Short mmCIF file of C-alpha atoms and ligand atoms in Angstrom, two decimals:
data_model
loop_
_atom_site.label_atom_id
_atom_site.label_comp_id
_atom_site.label_asym_id
_atom_site.label_seq_id
_atom_site.Cartn_x
_atom_site.Cartn_y
_atom_site.Cartn_z
CA MET A 73 -12.55 -30.25 36.47
CA ASN A 74 -8.47 -30.53 35.52
CA GLU A 75 -6.74 -28.66 38.23
CA LYS A 76 -6.19 -25.79 35.74
CA GLU A 77 -9.56 -25.22 35.21
CA ILE A 78 -10.54 -24.98 38.76
CA ILE A 79 -7.69 -22.21 39.31
CA LYS A 80 -9.06 -20.57 35.67
CA SER A 81 -12.93 -20.62 37.68
CA GLU A 82 -12.11 -19.80 40.58
CA LEU A 83 -9.92 -16.90 39.20
CA LYS A 84 -13.40 -15.34 37.70
CA GLN A 85 -15.19 -15.98 41.24
CA LEU A 86 -11.80 -13.41 43.35
CA ILE A 87 -12.91 -10.97 39.91
CA GLU A 88 -16.82 -11.29 40.24
CA ARG A 89 -16.38 -10.98 44.57
CA ASN A 90 -13.38 -7.67 44.00
CA PRO A 91 -14.10 -5.55 40.99
CA GLU A 92 -12.42 -3.23 42.75
CA SER A 93 -9.18 -4.22 43.32
CA PHE A 94 -9.27 -4.98 39.22
CA PRO A 95 -9.18 -3.39 36.44
CA PHE A 96 -12.11 -2.71 34.19
CA ILE A 97 -11.58 -4.71 31.90
CA ALA A 98 -11.32 -7.68 34.01
CA GLN A 99 -14.52 -9.45 34.04
CA TYR A 100 -13.10 -9.17 30.15
CA TRP A 101 -9.91 -11.21 30.33
CA GLU A 102 -9.29 -14.40 29.09
CA ILE A 103 -7.77 -16.37 31.54
CA LYS A 104 -4.94 -19.01 30.79
CA ILE A 105 -3.65 -20.98 33.27
CA LYS A 106 0.68 -21.96 31.86
CA ASP A 107 2.78 -24.37 33.58
CA LYS A 108 5.23 -24.68 36.03
CA THR A 109 8.68 -23.65 34.33
CA THR A 110 12.12 -23.50 35.68
CA LEU A 111 13.34 -22.27 32.20
CA GLU A 112 14.74 -18.37 34.24
CA HIS A 113 12.34 -15.66 32.09
CA LYS A 114 15.87 -14.31 29.82
CA TRP A 115 15.05 -10.25 29.27
CA LEU A 116 16.31 -9.12 25.79
CA GLU A 117 19.15 -6.07 25.55
CA LEU A 118 18.52 -3.05 23.54
CA GLY A 119 22.67 -2.23 24.25
CA LYS A 120 21.85 2.05 25.53
CA TYR A 121 20.90 3.40 28.85
CA ASN A 122 21.19 -0.17 30.43
CA SER A 123 17.74 -0.67 28.52
CA LYS A 124 16.43 -4.27 28.72
CA GLN A 125 12.72 -5.30 26.70
CA SER A 126 10.97 -8.74 27.89
CA ASN A 127 10.53 -9.97 24.02
CA SER A 128 10.87 -8.29 20.08
CA ASN A 129 9.14 -8.08 18.06
CA PRO A 130 9.26 -8.39 13.94
CA PHE A 131 10.00 -6.35 11.20
CA TYR A 132 6.92 -6.09 9.18
CA LYS A 133 8.19 -7.50 6.18
CA PRO A 134 10.64 -9.80 4.47
CA ILE A 135 13.44 -7.99 4.21
CA SER A 136 15.06 -10.80 0.72
CA ARG A 137 13.17 -12.66 -0.87
CA MET A 138 15.98 -15.64 -0.96
CA ILE A 139 13.79 -18.81 -0.61
CA ASP A 140 11.60 -19.88 -3.62
CA LEU A 141 8.25 -20.72 -1.81
CA SER A 142 6.55 -22.07 -4.60
CA LYS A 143 8.70 -24.92 -5.29
CA ILE A 144 8.33 -25.65 -1.34
CA ASN A 145 4.63 -27.69 -0.32
CA MET B 38 -32.32 15.23 11.10
CA GLU B 39 -29.90 12.36 11.05
CA GLU B 40 -31.36 9.01 10.96
CA THR B 41 -30.78 6.88 13.22
CA THR B 42 -32.08 3.49 11.92
CA PRO B 43 -29.35 0.93 13.26
CA THR B 44 -28.75 -1.28 10.52
CA GLN B 45 -29.49 0.95 7.79
CA HIS B 46 -25.91 0.87 6.39
CA ILE B 47 -22.19 -1.15 6.25
CA LYS B 48 -19.28 -0.03 6.43
CA LEU B 49 -15.70 -1.57 6.46
CA HIS B 50 -13.73 -1.38 9.05
CA SER B 51 -10.99 0.85 8.91
CA ASN B 52 -8.31 -1.27 8.94
CA CYS B 53 -10.07 -3.01 5.74
CA ILE B 54 -9.23 -1.50 2.59
CA PRO B 55 -9.80 -1.89 -1.03
CA VAL B 56 -7.54 -1.81 -3.95
CA LYS B 57 -8.67 -2.68 -7.29
CA GLY B 58 -6.77 -3.82 -9.81
CA ALA B 59 -7.20 -4.77 -13.62
CA MET B 60 -10.09 -7.57 -13.65
CA ARG B 61 -10.78 -7.37 -9.84
CA SER B 62 -10.66 -5.87 -6.63
CA VAL B 63 -8.94 -6.95 -2.94
CA ILE B 64 -10.04 -6.15 0.31
CA CYS B 65 -6.87 -6.33 2.85
CA ASP B 66 -7.21 -6.06 6.44
CA LEU B 67 -4.19 -4.46 8.44
CA GLN B 68 -5.08 -5.52 10.71
CA ARG B 69 -5.60 -9.79 11.04
CA ASN B 70 -2.85 -10.13 8.46
CA LEU B 71 -5.97 -11.18 5.37
CA TYR B 72 -6.78 -10.06 1.86
CA ILE B 73 -10.05 -12.17 0.58
CA PRO B 74 -10.77 -11.21 -3.51
CA VAL B 75 -14.24 -9.44 -4.43
CA PRO B 76 -15.21 -7.78 -7.85
CA HIS B 77 -15.20 -4.56 -8.85
CA SER B 78 -18.51 -4.06 -8.69
CA LEU B 79 -18.90 -4.86 -4.89
CA ILE B 80 -15.90 -1.95 -4.03
CA ASP B 81 -17.90 0.55 -6.01
CA LEU B 82 -21.47 0.17 -4.41
CA PHE B 83 -20.21 1.95 -1.11
CA ASP B 84 -19.00 5.45 -1.41
CA GLU B 85 -15.15 7.22 -0.61
CA ASP B 86 -16.35 6.80 2.98
CA SER B 87 -16.91 2.99 2.82
CA LEU B 88 -20.05 3.45 3.64
CA LEU B 89 -23.03 1.49 2.36
CA ASN B 90 -26.83 1.96 2.15
CA LEU B 91 -28.24 -0.60 2.22
CA GLU B 92 -31.86 0.46 1.99
CA LEU B 93 -31.28 2.91 -0.97
CA LEU B 94 -29.26 -0.32 -2.91
CA GLU B 95 -32.77 -3.31 -2.42
CA THR B 96 -34.55 -0.90 -4.63
CA THR B 97 -31.16 -0.16 -7.20
CA LEU B 98 -30.91 -4.05 -7.20
CA ASP B 99 -32.70 -6.06 -9.30
CA THR B 100 -34.01 -9.70 -7.44
CA ALA B 101 -30.41 -11.69 -9.02
CA SER B 102 -27.55 -9.34 -8.72
CA LEU B 103 -29.61 -9.02 -4.89
CA GLN B 104 -29.00 -12.34 -4.06
CA ILE B 105 -25.15 -11.89 -5.27
CA PHE B 106 -24.88 -9.11 -3.06
CA SER B 107 -26.46 -11.22 -0.10
CA GLU B 108 -23.63 -13.90 -0.42
CA TYR B 109 -21.23 -11.09 -0.58
CA LEU B 110 -22.55 -9.59 2.10
CA HIS B 111 -22.36 -13.13 4.43
CA LEU B 112 -18.98 -13.22 3.17
CA LEU B 113 -17.48 -9.56 4.94
CA GLU B 114 -19.53 -10.26 7.93
CA ARG B 115 -18.14 -13.21 8.38
CA GLN B 116 -15.33 -12.23 7.73
CA GLU B 117 -15.63 -9.62 10.30
CA PHE B 118 -14.55 -6.91 7.29
CA VAL B 119 -18.08 -4.89 8.16
CA PHE B 120 -19.90 -3.92 11.05
CA HIS B 121 -23.59 -2.50 10.69
CA CYS B 122 -24.05 0.95 12.20
CA ASN B 123 -26.38 4.58 10.49
CA LYS B 124 -24.67 7.47 9.53
CA LEU B 125 -24.43 9.71 12.27
CA GLU B 126 -22.39 6.73 13.82
CA ALA B 127 -20.53 6.00 10.97
CA LYS B 128 -19.04 9.61 11.23
CA ASN B 129 -16.86 8.14 14.88
CA PHE B 130 -15.05 5.47 12.47
CA PRO B 131 -12.57 7.56 10.20
CA THR B 132 -10.22 6.33 7.47
CA ILE B 133 -6.64 5.78 8.99
CA ASN B 134 -3.72 8.47 8.03
CA THR B 135 -1.95 6.94 5.43
CA GLU B 136 1.18 8.72 5.60
CA TRP B 137 4.25 6.36 6.29
CA ASP B 138 7.67 7.30 8.48
CA PHE B 139 9.54 5.69 10.80
CA PRO B 140 12.40 7.10 13.70
CA SER B 141 15.18 4.98 11.60
CA GLN B 142 17.15 6.48 8.29
CA ALA B 143 17.74 2.72 8.23
CA THR B 144 14.95 0.17 8.74
CA ASN B 145 16.09 -2.73 7.34
CA CYS B 146 19.98 -4.38 5.97
CA VAL B 147 21.15 -7.15 4.55
CA ILE B 148 24.65 -8.63 5.75
CA ASP B 149 26.34 -11.02 2.87
CA ILE B 150 28.88 -13.15 3.68
CA ASN B 151 31.17 -15.87 2.20
CA GLN B 152 34.29 -17.38 2.83
CA GLY B 153 36.03 -14.29 1.48
CA SER B 154 33.92 -11.84 3.30
CA GLU B 155 36.14 -9.39 6.13
CA HIS B 156 33.72 -8.09 8.14
CA ASP B 157 34.32 -6.19 10.94
CA TYR B 158 31.06 -7.17 12.53
CA THR B 159 31.75 -5.47 15.52
CA ASP B 160 31.85 -1.51 14.30
CA LEU B 161 28.53 -3.05 12.29
CA ILE B 162 26.44 -4.39 13.92
CA GLN B 163 27.65 -1.77 17.41
CA ASN B 164 28.67 1.25 15.55
CA GLU B 165 26.85 1.81 11.57
CA LEU B 166 24.20 0.20 11.93
CA ASP B 167 23.01 1.80 15.19
CA SER B 168 24.30 5.79 13.49
CA VAL B 169 21.62 5.28 11.17
CA ASN B 170 18.90 3.77 14.27
CA CYS B 171 18.79 -0.32 11.81
CA HIS B 172 16.71 -2.46 14.14
CA TYR B 173 16.16 -5.43 11.91
CA VAL B 174 18.83 -7.44 10.07
CA GLN B 175 19.06 -10.32 7.40
CA LEU B 176 22.20 -12.16 7.59
CA ARG B 177 22.91 -14.72 4.57
CA SER B 178 25.56 -17.00 3.61
CA PHE B 179 26.92 -18.78 0.63
CA ASP B 180 29.33 -20.73 2.10
CA ALA B 181 29.48 -23.21 5.40
CA PHE B 182 29.64 -21.98 8.44
CA SER B 183 30.35 -22.90 11.56
CA LEU B 184 27.68 -22.63 14.68
CA SER B 185 30.83 -20.77 16.88
CA PHE B 186 30.81 -17.89 13.94
CA TRP B 187 27.45 -17.45 13.93
CA ASP B 188 27.65 -17.47 17.35
CA ASP B 189 30.02 -14.86 17.61
CA ILE B 190 27.56 -12.41 15.94
CA ILE B 191 24.78 -13.20 17.76
CA LYS B 192 26.42 -12.14 21.00
CA ILE B 193 27.86 -8.96 19.42
CA ILE B 194 23.81 -8.59 18.29
CA ASN B 195 22.63 -9.44 22.09
CA GLY B 196 24.08 -6.85 23.30
CA SER B 197 23.67 -4.26 20.85
CA PRO B 198 20.19 -2.89 19.54
CA ILE B 199 19.60 -4.91 17.54
CA ARG B 200 15.66 -5.82 17.91
CA SER B 201 15.76 -8.58 15.12
CA VAL B 202 17.86 -10.92 13.15
CA ASP B 203 16.96 -13.82 10.57
CA PHE B 204 20.37 -15.78 9.15
CA ILE B 205 20.47 -17.71 5.86
CA ILE B 206 22.50 -20.60 6.48
CA MET B 207 24.33 -23.05 4.87
CA ASP B 208 23.53 -26.15 6.48
CA VAL B 209 26.23 -28.91 6.59
CA SER B 210 26.19 -31.33 8.80
CA ALA B 211 29.44 -30.71 9.91
CA CYS B 212 29.14 -27.88 11.46
CA PHE B 213 26.22 -28.36 13.57
CA SER B 214 23.01 -30.96 13.99
CA HIS B 215 19.77 -29.77 13.73
CA LYS B 216 19.38 -30.33 17.20
CA GLU B 217 22.12 -28.22 18.27
CA ILE B 218 20.85 -25.42 15.75
CA SER B 219 17.81 -25.58 17.56
CA GLU B 220 18.99 -25.21 21.06
CA TRP B 221 21.38 -22.15 19.80
CA VAL B 222 17.97 -20.21 18.18
CA TYR B 223 15.97 -20.55 21.50
CA SER B 224 18.63 -18.89 23.89
CA ASN B 225 19.11 -16.24 21.41
CA ARG B 226 15.81 -14.80 21.34
CA LYS B 227 16.65 -11.95 18.82
CA ILE B 228 16.82 -14.33 16.36
CA ARG B 229 12.76 -14.36 14.56
CA CYS B 230 14.30 -17.28 11.91
CA VAL B 231 17.13 -19.52 10.67
CA THR B 232 16.82 -20.58 7.55
CA LEU B 233 19.14 -23.75 6.60
CA HIS B 234 19.63 -23.88 2.71
CA SER B 235 21.35 -26.28 0.40
CA SER B 236 19.24 -28.98 3.03
CA SER B 237 18.54 -32.39 2.74
CA GLU B 238 15.15 -31.83 2.16
CA ASN B 239 12.05 -29.62 2.92
CA LYS B 240 10.99 -29.12 6.56
CA ILE B 241 9.91 -27.04 9.43
CA VAL B 242 13.32 -28.27 11.88
CA ARG B 243 11.68 -25.71 14.97
CA GLN B 244 8.39 -24.13 15.14
CA GLN B 245 7.63 -20.48 15.54
CA ASN B 246 7.08 -18.15 19.16
CA LEU B 247 5.76 -15.17 19.11
CA GLY B 248 7.09 -14.56 15.89
CA PHE B 249 10.49 -15.28 17.03
CA SER B 250 13.16 -19.07 17.00
CA LEU B 251 11.82 -20.39 13.55
CA VAL B 252 14.28 -22.91 11.94
CA LEU B 253 13.15 -24.54 8.82
CA SER B 254 15.60 -26.42 6.39
CA VAL B 255 15.11 -25.97 2.49
CA LYS B 256 16.49 -27.64 -0.81
CA GLU B 257 17.11 -24.58 -2.57
CA LYS B 258 20.90 -24.22 -3.04
CA ILE B 259 21.73 -21.05 -2.36
CA ASN B 260 25.36 -19.41 -3.36
CA SER B 261 25.38 -16.78 -4.21
CA PRO B 262 22.31 -13.09 -3.89
CA ILE B 263 20.53 -14.63 -7.55
CA SER B 264 19.08 -16.29 -5.95
CA CYS B 265 17.11 -13.85 -4.09
CA GLY B 266 14.61 -11.64 -5.31
CA ASN B 267 11.17 -14.24 -5.36
CA ILE B 268 7.07 -12.44 -6.06
CA HIS B 269 4.39 -15.03 -3.71
CA PRO B 270 1.70 -14.66 -2.12
CA SER B 271 3.47 -16.03 1.22
CA TYR B 272 5.64 -13.16 1.11
CA PHE B 273 2.70 -10.83 1.07
CA SER B 274 2.96 -8.53 4.12
CA ILE B 275 -0.22 -7.10 4.70
CA ASN B 276 -0.26 -4.49 7.53
CA VAL B 277 -0.38 -0.91 8.26
CA GLU B 278 3.78 0.08 8.38
CA SER B 279 3.92 -2.41 5.04
CA PHE B 280 0.56 -0.55 3.11
CA THR B 281 1.25 2.61 4.42
CA GLU B 282 4.88 2.70 2.64
CA SER B 283 4.16 1.79 -0.45
CA LEU B 284 2.29 4.18 -0.85
CA ALA B 285 4.56 7.08 -2.00
CA HIS B 286 7.88 4.56 -1.23
CA ASN B 287 9.31 1.65 -2.86
CA THR B 288 8.69 -2.05 -0.41
CA CYS B 289 11.90 -3.63 -1.28
CA LEU B 290 14.51 -0.22 -1.97
CA ASN B 291 12.99 1.73 0.79
CA ARG B 292 15.17 2.77 4.09
CA LYS B 293 17.40 -0.46 3.45
CA ILE B 294 20.84 -0.48 3.54
CA ALA B 295 23.02 -4.05 2.38
CA ILE B 296 26.64 -5.04 2.65
CA ASP B 297 28.22 -6.76 -0.23
CA THR B 298 30.61 -10.45 0.42
CA GLU B 299 33.31 -7.13 0.18
CA GLY B 300 31.86 -5.53 1.86
CA ASN B 301 30.17 -2.77 -0.55
CA ILE B 302 27.45 -0.41 0.75
CA LYS B 303 24.78 -1.01 -1.81
CA ASN B 304 20.55 -0.23 -2.18
CA CYS B 305 20.85 -4.35 -2.66
CA PRO B 306 23.28 -6.63 -3.27
CA SER B 307 22.08 -7.45 -6.12
CA MET B 308 22.86 -4.25 -7.82
CA ALA B 309 25.51 -3.01 -9.37
CA LYS B 310 26.16 0.28 -7.49
CA SER B 311 28.20 -0.14 -5.10
CA TYR B 312 28.57 3.60 -2.01
CA GLY B 313 31.74 3.46 -1.13
CA ASN B 314 32.88 0.02 0.68
CA ILE B 315 32.32 -0.39 4.72
CA ARG B 316 35.82 -0.99 5.41
CA ASP B 317 36.44 3.59 4.84
CA THR B 318 32.90 4.55 3.71
CA LYS B 319 30.75 5.52 6.49
CA LEU B 320 25.95 4.01 6.59
CA ILE B 321 25.48 7.58 7.11
CA ASP B 322 26.91 9.41 4.51
CA VAL B 323 25.91 7.02 2.00
CA VAL B 324 21.79 7.24 4.10
CA ASN B 325 21.93 10.91 3.46
CA ASN B 326 23.13 11.11 -0.36
CA ALA B 327 20.30 11.91 -2.22
CA ASP B 328 21.65 9.49 -5.17
CA PHE B 329 21.53 6.54 -3.31
CA GLN B 330 17.48 7.73 -2.05
CA LYS B 331 16.69 7.83 -6.44
CA VAL B 332 14.77 4.47 -5.80
CA TRP B 333 13.98 4.61 -2.40
CA HIS B 334 10.23 6.13 -4.26
CA ILE B 335 10.05 3.99 -7.42
CA LYS B 336 6.04 3.27 -6.08
CA LYS B 337 4.61 0.32 -6.98
CA ASP B 338 1.72 2.52 -8.81
CA GLU B 339 3.94 3.28 -11.33
CA ILE B 340 5.84 0.12 -11.92
CA THR B 341 4.24 -2.18 -15.51
CA LYS B 342 2.63 -4.49 -14.67
CA CYS B 343 1.97 -4.35 -10.57
CA LYS B 344 0.44 -1.16 -11.09
CA ASP B 345 -2.96 -2.96 -12.84
CA CYS B 346 -1.75 -5.06 -9.73
CA GLU B 347 -4.81 -5.78 -7.46
CA PHE B 348 -1.96 -7.16 -5.06
CA ARG B 349 -0.06 -3.83 -4.90
CA HIS B 350 0.10 -2.33 -1.65
CA ILE B 351 0.83 -5.88 0.42
CA CYS B 352 3.82 -7.35 -2.21
CA THR B 353 7.24 -6.55 -1.51
CA ASP B 354 8.70 -5.69 -4.89
CA CYS B 355 12.19 -5.93 -6.29
CA ARG B 356 14.54 -3.78 -8.41
CA ALA B 357 17.17 -5.36 -8.91
CA TYR B 358 15.86 -8.28 -11.06
CA ILE B 359 13.17 -7.01 -13.57
CA GLU B 360 11.35 -7.82 -17.16
CA ASN B 361 13.23 -4.97 -18.94
CA PRO B 362 16.25 -4.48 -17.56
CA GLU B 363 16.69 -1.35 -19.51
CA ASP B 364 13.67 0.39 -17.78
CA GLN B 365 13.60 0.31 -14.20
CA TYR B 366 9.98 0.52 -13.46
CA SER B 367 9.27 -2.44 -15.51
CA ALA B 368 8.13 -4.91 -13.39
CA PRO B 369 9.87 -7.67 -11.39
CA LEU B 370 11.20 -10.99 -13.09
CA LYS B 371 10.67 -13.22 -10.60
CA CYS B 372 6.77 -12.37 -10.19
CA GLY B 373 4.51 -15.11 -12.32
CA TYR B 374 1.22 -13.18 -11.43
CA ASN B 375 -0.50 -12.19 -14.39
CA PRO B 376 -3.21 -9.10 -13.08
CA TYR B 377 -5.16 -9.56 -16.34
CA THR B 378 -6.36 -13.05 -15.64
CA CYS B 379 -5.78 -12.88 -12.07
CA GLN B 380 -3.36 -16.78 -12.40
CA TRP B 381 -0.40 -17.24 -10.61
CA GLU B 382 2.44 -19.30 -13.18
CA GLU B 383 5.36 -20.31 -13.81
CA TRP B 384 7.87 -17.07 -14.50
CA SER B 385 11.03 -18.96 -15.29
CA THR B 386 9.50 -20.88 -18.38
CA ASN B 387 7.48 -17.51 -19.71
CA PRO B 388 9.22 -16.85 -23.42
CA LEU B 389 8.41 -12.76 -22.58
CA LYS B 390 11.23 -13.60 -19.70
CA GLN B 391 13.52 -15.50 -21.34
CA GLN B 392 15.82 -11.93 -22.53
CA ALA B 393 15.86 -10.88 -18.74
CA ILE B 394 17.10 -14.51 -17.62
CA GLU B 395 20.51 -14.42 -20.33
CA TYR B 396 20.74 -10.75 -18.93
CA TYR B 397 21.01 -11.23 -15.60
CA GLY B 398 22.96 -15.17 -15.91
CA MET B 399 20.46 -16.85 -14.58
CA GLN B 400 19.95 -19.99 -16.37
CA ALA B 401 21.75 -22.31 -14.70
CA LEU B 402 19.97 -20.64 -11.54
CA VAL B 403 15.90 -21.35 -13.67
CA LYS B 404 17.61 -24.46 -14.47
CA ASP B 405 17.92 -25.44 -10.80
CA GLU B 406 14.74 -24.82 -10.40
CA LYS B 407 12.93 -27.52 -12.77
S1 SF4 C 655 2.02 -7.52 -10.52
FE1 SF4 C 655 3.41 -6.28 -8.63
S2 SF4 C 655 2.40 -6.35 -6.96
FE2 SF4 C 655 1.46 -8.45 -8.83
S3 SF4 C 655 2.18 -9.61 -7.22
FE3 SF4 C 655 2.99 -9.08 -9.33
S4 SF4 C 655 5.10 -8.40 -8.04
FE4 SF4 C 655 3.28 -8.15 -7.16
#
């Protein structure tokens, strides 16, 4: 087992042993172990009332359709 | 008494909505951005609550039809479009509300830029777009600009209520390298996509991350809004917002604001009618103008050809370039789909479209594309 798998299984065991310390849904969590990063997380500013957001969301449809995708493989 | 047999019925998930075209139907999965084409006869088996009684079906269909049905059932099950239930359980899964609204007077904005443009980006982004609560913007440039020019704009966007921005930029190696543009995109997380046009090759310069930070280069030369309005399955948007909007509104122009290269405020940069110039007209006044809103209500169900197309509620419309420029309910010019044969063909060589191509002065564009 690699290091990530070991951490994963330890976390699973921790949830199993202490169900009351975690949300009910924790038994179904899919656990992903991320690599350590030195990059500082940048917040997105929303311009008003000092509001900030961790991630943004894209618009739900294309705003315009300039590229003729039928010409691109 | 309600029957309780667990597997007597199948029901389409509420987010899986069938749409009938002239020759076939599609089931649109509005949650997972998928659609599958199916025959009308399959859709007709479901009742108005998207419920199908399997037991009853076995007594009414002949052996050959049952065999075909079981193959489709297998497909629907594999794609998780249906689930098994009884009639009582089915009541717990009501149909989704198909009303559309959005908490903005303008949902999206296109800003066109060339060397002659004199837009005041600070006022436009911080005051004007904010006055209509517009959070989604696309900037399209037809000339070469340095990276510092784009950087000045993104700095304004970064401190504004804008949530996501797309750039369509001319790729000029003298202005920036692909590495520089990738790093710039990486450090400005409101950028959803940068498309570099007039490039030497079609390629993905930087992969997207959680729907953002995508950089693409394309060989296509974009030097005016005339390139816009392409219809292609890759542009389909299969989600609740688009689908419900399309039931009552125009899927391209509804609540859209456009600023052309000269600062004219329009429904779309490709359209002729201007409602004032950004120098002296407030966006809020234009958006509230009843005449400006007229095109918001041209639905796909009213457009020639589209009203017979099974893709009509997932396809974005185009009202700027249409097959018959005299008829505002005419189909988008740049659509090569034929809902009567279910085939995609090259639109630009269609003899019936040549008059409109000439009308819009697209001969050079079409020649370039061939
Ligand atoms: S016929 Fe209309 S709805 Fe169908 S793909 Fe073409 S433009 Fe879209």
